XYZ file of C-alpha atoms in Angstrom:
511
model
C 77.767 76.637 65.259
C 80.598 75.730 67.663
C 81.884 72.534 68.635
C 81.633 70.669 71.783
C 85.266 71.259 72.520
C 84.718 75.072 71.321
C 81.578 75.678 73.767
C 83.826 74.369 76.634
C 86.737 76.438 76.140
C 84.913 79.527 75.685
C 83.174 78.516 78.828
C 86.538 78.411 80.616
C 87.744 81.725 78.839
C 84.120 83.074 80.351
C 85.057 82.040 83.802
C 88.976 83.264 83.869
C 87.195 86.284 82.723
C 84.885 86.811 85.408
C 88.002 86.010 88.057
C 89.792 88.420 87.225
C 87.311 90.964 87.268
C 87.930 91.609 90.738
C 92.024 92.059 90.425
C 91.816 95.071 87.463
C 89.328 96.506 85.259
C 90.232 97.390 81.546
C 89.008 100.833 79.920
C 89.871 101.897 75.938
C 92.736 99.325 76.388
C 94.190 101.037 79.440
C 94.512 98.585 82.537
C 93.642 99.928 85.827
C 93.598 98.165 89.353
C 90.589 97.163 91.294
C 89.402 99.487 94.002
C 89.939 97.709 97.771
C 87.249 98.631 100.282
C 88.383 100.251 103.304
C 88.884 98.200 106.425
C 85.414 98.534 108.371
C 86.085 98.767 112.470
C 84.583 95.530 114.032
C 80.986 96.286 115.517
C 80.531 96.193 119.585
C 77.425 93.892 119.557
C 76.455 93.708 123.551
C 75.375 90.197 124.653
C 74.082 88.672 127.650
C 76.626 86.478 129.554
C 75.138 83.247 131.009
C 73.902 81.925 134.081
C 76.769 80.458 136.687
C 76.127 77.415 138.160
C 78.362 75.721 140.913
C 77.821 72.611 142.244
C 78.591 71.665 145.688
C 79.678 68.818 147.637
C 77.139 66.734 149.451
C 77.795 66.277 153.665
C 79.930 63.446 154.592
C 78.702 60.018 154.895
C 79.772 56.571 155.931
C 79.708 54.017 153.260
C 77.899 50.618 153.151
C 80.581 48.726 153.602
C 79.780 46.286 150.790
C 81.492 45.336 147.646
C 78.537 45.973 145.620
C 79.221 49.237 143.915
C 75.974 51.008 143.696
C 74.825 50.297 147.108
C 77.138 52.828 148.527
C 75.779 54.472 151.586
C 74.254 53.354 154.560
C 71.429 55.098 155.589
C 70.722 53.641 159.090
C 74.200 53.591 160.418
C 75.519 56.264 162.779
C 78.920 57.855 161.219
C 80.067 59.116 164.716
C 79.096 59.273 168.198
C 79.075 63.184 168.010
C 76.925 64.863 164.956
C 79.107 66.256 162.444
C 79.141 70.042 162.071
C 78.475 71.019 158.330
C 78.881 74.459 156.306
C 78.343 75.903 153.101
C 79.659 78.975 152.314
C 79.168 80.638 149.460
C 80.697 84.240 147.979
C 79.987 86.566 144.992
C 81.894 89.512 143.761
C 81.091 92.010 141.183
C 81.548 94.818 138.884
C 79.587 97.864 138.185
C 77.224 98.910 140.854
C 75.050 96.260 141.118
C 75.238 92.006 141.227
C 73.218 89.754 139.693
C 70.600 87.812 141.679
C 72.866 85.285 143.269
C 71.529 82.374 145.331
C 71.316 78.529 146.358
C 69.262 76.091 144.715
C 68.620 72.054 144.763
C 70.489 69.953 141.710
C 66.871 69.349 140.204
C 65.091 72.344 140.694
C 65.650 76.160 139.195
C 63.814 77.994 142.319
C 65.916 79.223 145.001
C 66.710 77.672 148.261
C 68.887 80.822 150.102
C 69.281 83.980 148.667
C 73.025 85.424 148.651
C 72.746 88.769 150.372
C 74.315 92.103 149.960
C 74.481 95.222 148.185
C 77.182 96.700 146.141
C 80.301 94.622 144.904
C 80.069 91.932 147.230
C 77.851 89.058 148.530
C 78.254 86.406 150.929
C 76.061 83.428 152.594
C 76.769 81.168 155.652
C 74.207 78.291 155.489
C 74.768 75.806 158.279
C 73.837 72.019 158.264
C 73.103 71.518 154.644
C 70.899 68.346 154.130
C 71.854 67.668 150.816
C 73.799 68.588 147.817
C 73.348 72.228 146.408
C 74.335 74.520 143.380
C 75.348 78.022 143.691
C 73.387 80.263 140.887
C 74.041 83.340 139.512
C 71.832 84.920 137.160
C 73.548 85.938 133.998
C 73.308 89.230 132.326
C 75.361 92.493 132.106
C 75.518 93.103 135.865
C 76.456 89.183 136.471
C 79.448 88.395 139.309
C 82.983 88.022 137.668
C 83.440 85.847 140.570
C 81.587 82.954 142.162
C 82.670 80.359 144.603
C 81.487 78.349 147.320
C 82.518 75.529 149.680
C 81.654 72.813 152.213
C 83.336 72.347 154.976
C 82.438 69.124 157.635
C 84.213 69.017 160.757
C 83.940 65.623 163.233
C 85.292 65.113 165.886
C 85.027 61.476 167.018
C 83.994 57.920 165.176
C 84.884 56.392 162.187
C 84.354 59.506 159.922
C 86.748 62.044 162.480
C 88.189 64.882 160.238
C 88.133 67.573 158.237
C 86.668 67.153 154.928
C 86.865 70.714 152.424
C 85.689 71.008 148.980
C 85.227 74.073 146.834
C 82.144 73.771 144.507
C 82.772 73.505 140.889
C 81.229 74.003 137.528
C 79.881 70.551 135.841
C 82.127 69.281 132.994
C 82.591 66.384 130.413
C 86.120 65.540 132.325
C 87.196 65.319 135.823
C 90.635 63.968 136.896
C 90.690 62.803 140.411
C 94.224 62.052 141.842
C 93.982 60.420 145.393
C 92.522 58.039 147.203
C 92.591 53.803 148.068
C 90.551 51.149 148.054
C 93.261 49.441 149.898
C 92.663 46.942 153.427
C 90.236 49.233 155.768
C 90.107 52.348 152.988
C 87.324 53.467 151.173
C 86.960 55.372 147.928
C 83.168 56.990 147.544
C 82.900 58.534 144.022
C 80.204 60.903 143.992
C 78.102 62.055 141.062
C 76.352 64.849 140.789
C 74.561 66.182 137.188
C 72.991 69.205 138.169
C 71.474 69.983 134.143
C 68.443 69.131 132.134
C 70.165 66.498 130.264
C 71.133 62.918 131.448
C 74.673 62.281 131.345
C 76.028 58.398 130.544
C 79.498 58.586 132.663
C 82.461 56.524 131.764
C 84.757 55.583 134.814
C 88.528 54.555 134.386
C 90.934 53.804 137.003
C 94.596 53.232 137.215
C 96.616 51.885 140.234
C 100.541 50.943 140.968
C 100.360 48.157 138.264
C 98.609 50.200 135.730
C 95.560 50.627 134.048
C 92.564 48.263 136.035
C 90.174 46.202 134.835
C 87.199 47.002 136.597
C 84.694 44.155 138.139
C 81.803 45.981 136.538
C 80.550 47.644 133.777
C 82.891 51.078 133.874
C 79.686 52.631 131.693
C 76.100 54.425 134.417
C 73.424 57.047 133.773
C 73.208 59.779 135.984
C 70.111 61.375 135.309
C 68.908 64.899 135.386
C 68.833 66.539 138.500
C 70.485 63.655 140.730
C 73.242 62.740 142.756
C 74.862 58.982 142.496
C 77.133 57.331 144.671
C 79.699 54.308 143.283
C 82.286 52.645 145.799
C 85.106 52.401 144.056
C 86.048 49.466 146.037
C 83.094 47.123 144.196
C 85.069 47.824 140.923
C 88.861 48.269 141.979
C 89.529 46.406 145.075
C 92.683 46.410 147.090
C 94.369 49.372 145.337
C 96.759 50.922 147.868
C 96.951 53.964 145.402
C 94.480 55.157 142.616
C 93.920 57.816 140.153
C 90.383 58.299 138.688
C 89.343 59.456 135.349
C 85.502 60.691 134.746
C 84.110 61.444 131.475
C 80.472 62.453 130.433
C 78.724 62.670 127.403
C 75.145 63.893 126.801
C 75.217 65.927 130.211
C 77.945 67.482 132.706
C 78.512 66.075 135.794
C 80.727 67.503 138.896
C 82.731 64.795 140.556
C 85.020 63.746 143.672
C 86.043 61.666 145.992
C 84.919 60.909 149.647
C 88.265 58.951 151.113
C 88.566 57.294 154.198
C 90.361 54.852 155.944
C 90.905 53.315 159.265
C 93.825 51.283 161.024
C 91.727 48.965 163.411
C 89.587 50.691 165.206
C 91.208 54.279 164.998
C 90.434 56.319 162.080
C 93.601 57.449 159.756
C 92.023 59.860 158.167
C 88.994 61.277 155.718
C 89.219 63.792 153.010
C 87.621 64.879 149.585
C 89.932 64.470 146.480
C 88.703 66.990 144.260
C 89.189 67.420 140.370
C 92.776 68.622 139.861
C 93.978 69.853 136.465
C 93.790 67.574 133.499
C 96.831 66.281 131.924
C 99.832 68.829 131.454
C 103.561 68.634 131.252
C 103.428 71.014 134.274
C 101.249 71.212 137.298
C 101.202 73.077 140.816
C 100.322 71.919 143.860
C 99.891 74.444 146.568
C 98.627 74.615 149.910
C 101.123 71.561 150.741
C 101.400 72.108 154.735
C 104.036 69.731 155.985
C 104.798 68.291 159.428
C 108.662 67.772 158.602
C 110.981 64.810 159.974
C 111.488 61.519 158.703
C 107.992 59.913 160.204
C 105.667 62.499 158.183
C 103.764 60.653 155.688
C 103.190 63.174 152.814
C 103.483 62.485 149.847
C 102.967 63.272 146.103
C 101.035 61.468 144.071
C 101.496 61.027 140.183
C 99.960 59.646 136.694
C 101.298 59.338 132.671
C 97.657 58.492 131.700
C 98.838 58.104 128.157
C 100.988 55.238 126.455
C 104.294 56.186 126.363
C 106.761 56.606 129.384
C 108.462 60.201 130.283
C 109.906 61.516 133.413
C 109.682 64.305 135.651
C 111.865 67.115 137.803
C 109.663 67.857 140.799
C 110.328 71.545 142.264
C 109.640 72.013 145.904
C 108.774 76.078 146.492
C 109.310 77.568 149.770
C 109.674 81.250 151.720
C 113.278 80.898 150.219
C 112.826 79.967 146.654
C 112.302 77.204 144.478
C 114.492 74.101 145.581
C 114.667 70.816 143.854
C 112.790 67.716 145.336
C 115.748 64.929 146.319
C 115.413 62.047 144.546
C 112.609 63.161 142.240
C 114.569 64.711 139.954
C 115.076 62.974 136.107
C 112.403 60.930 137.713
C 111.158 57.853 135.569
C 107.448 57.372 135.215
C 106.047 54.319 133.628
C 102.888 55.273 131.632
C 99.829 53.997 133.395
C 101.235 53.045 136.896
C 100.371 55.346 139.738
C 103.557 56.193 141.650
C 103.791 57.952 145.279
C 106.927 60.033 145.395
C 107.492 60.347 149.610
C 107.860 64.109 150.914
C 109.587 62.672 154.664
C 112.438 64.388 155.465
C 111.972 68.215 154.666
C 111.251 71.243 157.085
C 108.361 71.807 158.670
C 105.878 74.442 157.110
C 103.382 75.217 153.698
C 104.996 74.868 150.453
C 103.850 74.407 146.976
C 104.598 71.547 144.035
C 105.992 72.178 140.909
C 106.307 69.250 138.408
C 107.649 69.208 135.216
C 107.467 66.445 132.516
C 108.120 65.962 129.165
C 104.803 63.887 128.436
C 101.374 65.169 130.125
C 100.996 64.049 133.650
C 98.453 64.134 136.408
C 99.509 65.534 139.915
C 97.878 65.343 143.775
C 99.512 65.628 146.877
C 98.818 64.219 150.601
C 99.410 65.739 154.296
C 98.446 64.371 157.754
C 98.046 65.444 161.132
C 97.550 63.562 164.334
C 100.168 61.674 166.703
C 100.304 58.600 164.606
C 101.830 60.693 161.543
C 104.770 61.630 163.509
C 104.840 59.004 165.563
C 103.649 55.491 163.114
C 103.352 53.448 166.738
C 100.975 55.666 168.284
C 97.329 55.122 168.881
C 95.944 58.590 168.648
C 93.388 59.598 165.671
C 94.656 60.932 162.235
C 93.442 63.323 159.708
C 94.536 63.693 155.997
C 93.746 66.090 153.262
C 94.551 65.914 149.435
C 95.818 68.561 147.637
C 94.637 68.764 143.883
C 96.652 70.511 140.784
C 95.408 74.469 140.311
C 95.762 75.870 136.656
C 97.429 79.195 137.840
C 95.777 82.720 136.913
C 95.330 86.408 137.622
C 92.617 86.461 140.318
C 89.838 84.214 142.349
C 88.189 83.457 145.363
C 87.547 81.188 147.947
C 84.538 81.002 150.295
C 85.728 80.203 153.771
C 83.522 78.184 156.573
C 84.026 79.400 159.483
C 84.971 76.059 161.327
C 88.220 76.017 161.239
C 91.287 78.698 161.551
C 93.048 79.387 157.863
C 95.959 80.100 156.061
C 96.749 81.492 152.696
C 99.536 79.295 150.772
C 100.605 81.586 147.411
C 103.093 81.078 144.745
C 104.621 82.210 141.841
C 106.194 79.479 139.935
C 109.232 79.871 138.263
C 109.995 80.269 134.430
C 112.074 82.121 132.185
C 112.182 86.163 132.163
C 109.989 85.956 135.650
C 110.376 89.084 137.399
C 108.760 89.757 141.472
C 105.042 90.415 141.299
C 102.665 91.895 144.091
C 99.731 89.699 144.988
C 96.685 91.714 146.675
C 94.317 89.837 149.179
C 91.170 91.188 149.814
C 89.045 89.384 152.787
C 85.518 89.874 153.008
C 83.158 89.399 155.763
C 79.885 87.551 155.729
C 78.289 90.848 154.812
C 79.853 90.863 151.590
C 82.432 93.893 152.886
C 85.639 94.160 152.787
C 87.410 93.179 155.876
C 91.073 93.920 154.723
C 93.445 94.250 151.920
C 96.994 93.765 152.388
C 100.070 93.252 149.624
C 102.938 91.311 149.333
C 105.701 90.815 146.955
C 105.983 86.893 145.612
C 109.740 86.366 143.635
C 109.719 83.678 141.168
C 110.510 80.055 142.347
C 108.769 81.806 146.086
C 105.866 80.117 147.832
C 104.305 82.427 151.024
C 102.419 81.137 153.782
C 100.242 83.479 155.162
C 98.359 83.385 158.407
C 94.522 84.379 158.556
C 95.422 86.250 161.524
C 98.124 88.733 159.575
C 95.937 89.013 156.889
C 92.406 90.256 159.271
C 91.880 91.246 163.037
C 89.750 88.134 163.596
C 89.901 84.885 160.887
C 86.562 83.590 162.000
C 84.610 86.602 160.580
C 86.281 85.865 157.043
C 83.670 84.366 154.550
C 86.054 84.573 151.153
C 89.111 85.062 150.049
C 89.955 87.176 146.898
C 93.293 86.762 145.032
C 94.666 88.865 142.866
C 97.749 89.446 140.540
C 99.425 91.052 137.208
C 100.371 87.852 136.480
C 99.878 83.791 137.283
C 100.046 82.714 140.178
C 99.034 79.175 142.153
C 97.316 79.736 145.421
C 95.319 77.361 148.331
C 93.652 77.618 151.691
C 95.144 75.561 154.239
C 92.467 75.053 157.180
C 93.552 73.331 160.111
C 91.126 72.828 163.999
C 93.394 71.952 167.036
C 92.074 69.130 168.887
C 93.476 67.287 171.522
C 93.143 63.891 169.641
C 95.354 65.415 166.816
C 94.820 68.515 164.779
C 92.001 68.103 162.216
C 92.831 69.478 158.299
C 91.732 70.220 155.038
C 92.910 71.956 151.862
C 90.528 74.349 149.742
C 91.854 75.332 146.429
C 90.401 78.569 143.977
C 87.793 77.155 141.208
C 88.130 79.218 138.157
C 84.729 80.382 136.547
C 85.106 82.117 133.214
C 84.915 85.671 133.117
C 81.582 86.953 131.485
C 82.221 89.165 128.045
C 79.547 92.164 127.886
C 80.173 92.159 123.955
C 81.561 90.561 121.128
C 83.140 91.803 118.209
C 81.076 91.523 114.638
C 82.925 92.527 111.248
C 81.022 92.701 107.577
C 82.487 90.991 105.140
């Protein structure tokens, strides 16, 4: 009868044993090696991709004018002496020889509002004078769109609210950066809300401002619930901020967020525009669709954020039609983590251009452009408009949905690196019958940024409902929309929303 210490060393002998069973197999004391299976192909397994949901921005509206943060609009006061002229566009593009059913619906209800319509590869809706906050759909499936966008697009013309305010719509997330705005003397920052799922989502809010990180006057913690839209002035929490950067976080749902930002000098409005999410933190980001009056009196600027704890600094790139040219003064740039800091743009040419910025910690990156007499002229007493410019991840191909209210130009760039060769970017338009209106070419060097017209890209801009971009390799691209008006041209920036592609399989291996 064996020992204790004898049953446990045959019972590691037992196990070595079994081990090795797998490396070699002995026969009449001759050793020979373990068969290896053969390497089995990975299986094709088709799946269904999921639904697409986009939300979009709700129509522009004046704020209370209170300090209390959650009563932020005012429902019985007139936003202009004219009514403003609203827009949603929305565009679908497909593959095979069929799209999925695409259409409109409310953030708390699945049925449909507004079909997309269309046949073929292509749809496209124009729905004017939206009431209230909607989410482009698209069914999922194998015959789903690889593309989806849509837009808003206000346009007013007089009162406190004049301007052009554009916003693509965007998927819900857990994160949104949004870098723009004030809550400065006469400004106002609206942050809207919007959780289009099943699922209430508890949002954090964090702001920073030129002195850092801010302590806001209420709790930075509110439940959005499923289905709803809520509306926070940022002024109640952050007051007199001349410059802010927003950070939104969810947990338990998605939200989609922005900014509405306005501001007035007296009685003459400066200005209102939507700053959208840009991309999160990087250690570069683009900016295009930058449009630029020139001189020393135009008040663009570019906007930046270390939201992390240590300092770094940054070389800011300015791309034009002649290459990539380095910003003066913005170069080796210091940035102290946590302070917003607004790098001026006064002084360069006249025309569209994108942003390149480089840093050596992850950074956050918006820009700013103006029209109207007072941003050439700073004693003037005519009307201004501004638009904000958000950070693009760069990529092979998307689309924009276009309004309708305002003429358009195409800002495209290709941003330089190391072993960049010229690429050809291809821009398709299509009409509001989902067809294609044009498709034209044009070579983009490295370090180049292109402006091009609406009217050199299609016979007539106003019959344009998207925009599709496409390229071998990354580029950056924006829509610049600008509306002549004798008060001082009205503008806005639309920028590409990337949607992931669907995947009509996945690969399964045995083993």
């Amino acid at each position: 009868m064996a020992v204790p210490w004898q049953r446990a060393v045959l019972r590691a002998t037992a196990t070595l044993a079994v081990l090795a069973l797998p490396a070699a197999v002995v026969v009449g004391g001759e050793r020979f090696p373990a068969r290896v299976p053969e390497p089995v192909a990975p299986l094709a397994v088709p799946v269904e991709s999921p639904a697409t949901d986009l939300v979009c921005p709700s129509p522009v509206r004046l704020a209370a004018g209170t300090t209390d943060p959650d009563a932020a609009i005012d429902p019985e006061f007139d936003p202009a002496p004219v009514s403003p002229v609203a827009v949603l566009s929305a565009v679908s593009t497909g593959q095979g020889t069929s799209l999925a059913s695409a259409f409109l619906r409310t953030l708390d209800s699945a049925e449909p509002v507004e079909a997309l319509p269309g046949s073929g590869l292509a749809s496209a809706l124009l729905l004017q004078a939206p009431q209230e906050a909607l989410v482009v759909h698209a069914d999922g499936g194998q015959d789903r769109p690889v593309s989806l966008a849509g837009s808003v697009v206000t346009r007013t013309d007089a009162g406190d609210l004049r301007g052009l305010v554009a916003a693509s719509c965007r998927p819900a997330s857990g994160e949104a950066w949004l870098v723009g705005g004030s809550t400065g003397v006469q400004s106002s920052a609206l942050l809207v809300l919007q959780n289009p799922g099943k699922t209430p989502a508890t949002v954090q809010i964090r702001v920073w401002g030129a002195a850092g990180p801010v302590v806001l006057a209420a709790a930075p913690e509110l439940l959005v619930p499923a289905g709803t839209e809520r509306s926070v002035l940022l002024e109640g929490l952050a007051l007199d901020e001349e410059r802010i950067v927003v950070g939104v976080s969810a947990t338990g749902g998605t939200v989609s967020a922005y900014l509405q930002d306005s501001s007035l000098d007296g009685l003459t409005p400066t200005g209102v525009s939507a700053v959208v999410p840009g991309r999160a933190p990087a250690l570069r980001q683009v900016i295009p669709g930058v449009a630029l009056l020139g001189g020393d009196e135009d008040p663009a600027l570019l906007r930046l954020l270390v939201p992390g704890e240590v300092d770094g600094s940054v070389d800011v790139t300015l791309l034009g039609p002649d290459g990539a040219v380095p910003l003066p003064g913005a170069q080796d740039l210091g940035l102290a983590a946590g302070e917003v800091l607004d790098i001026p743009l006064a002084g360069l040419g006249a025309g569209t251009y994108s942003l390149v910025v480089d840093a050596d910690v992850p950074v956050v990156a918006g820009a700013m452009v103006a029209r109207g007499e007072q941003s050439a002229d700073p004693g003037g007493d005519g009307a201004v408009d501004r638009a904000w410019a958000a950070a693009t991840a760069t990529g092979h191909g998307d689309v924009v949905a276009l309004p309708g209210l305002a003429g358009w130009s195409l800002a495209v760039a290709l941003p330089p690196s190391d072993g960049a060769t010229p690429t050809v970017v291809t821009v398709e338009t299509l009409g509001a019958d989902g067809s294609v209106l044009s498709t034209e070419s044009r070579a983009v060097a490295p370090g180049e940024s292109l402006a091009l017209p609406g009217e050199d890209l299609v016979a007539d801009e106003a019959d344009a409902a998207g925009l599709v971009v496409r390229s071998d390799v990354e580029v950056a691209w924006g829509v610049v929309l600008e509306v002549p008006d004798d008060d001082g041209t009205l503008i806005a920036v639309l920028g590409p929303v990337a949607v992931p592609t669907a995947r009509s399989a996945v690969d399964v291996r045995l083993g």
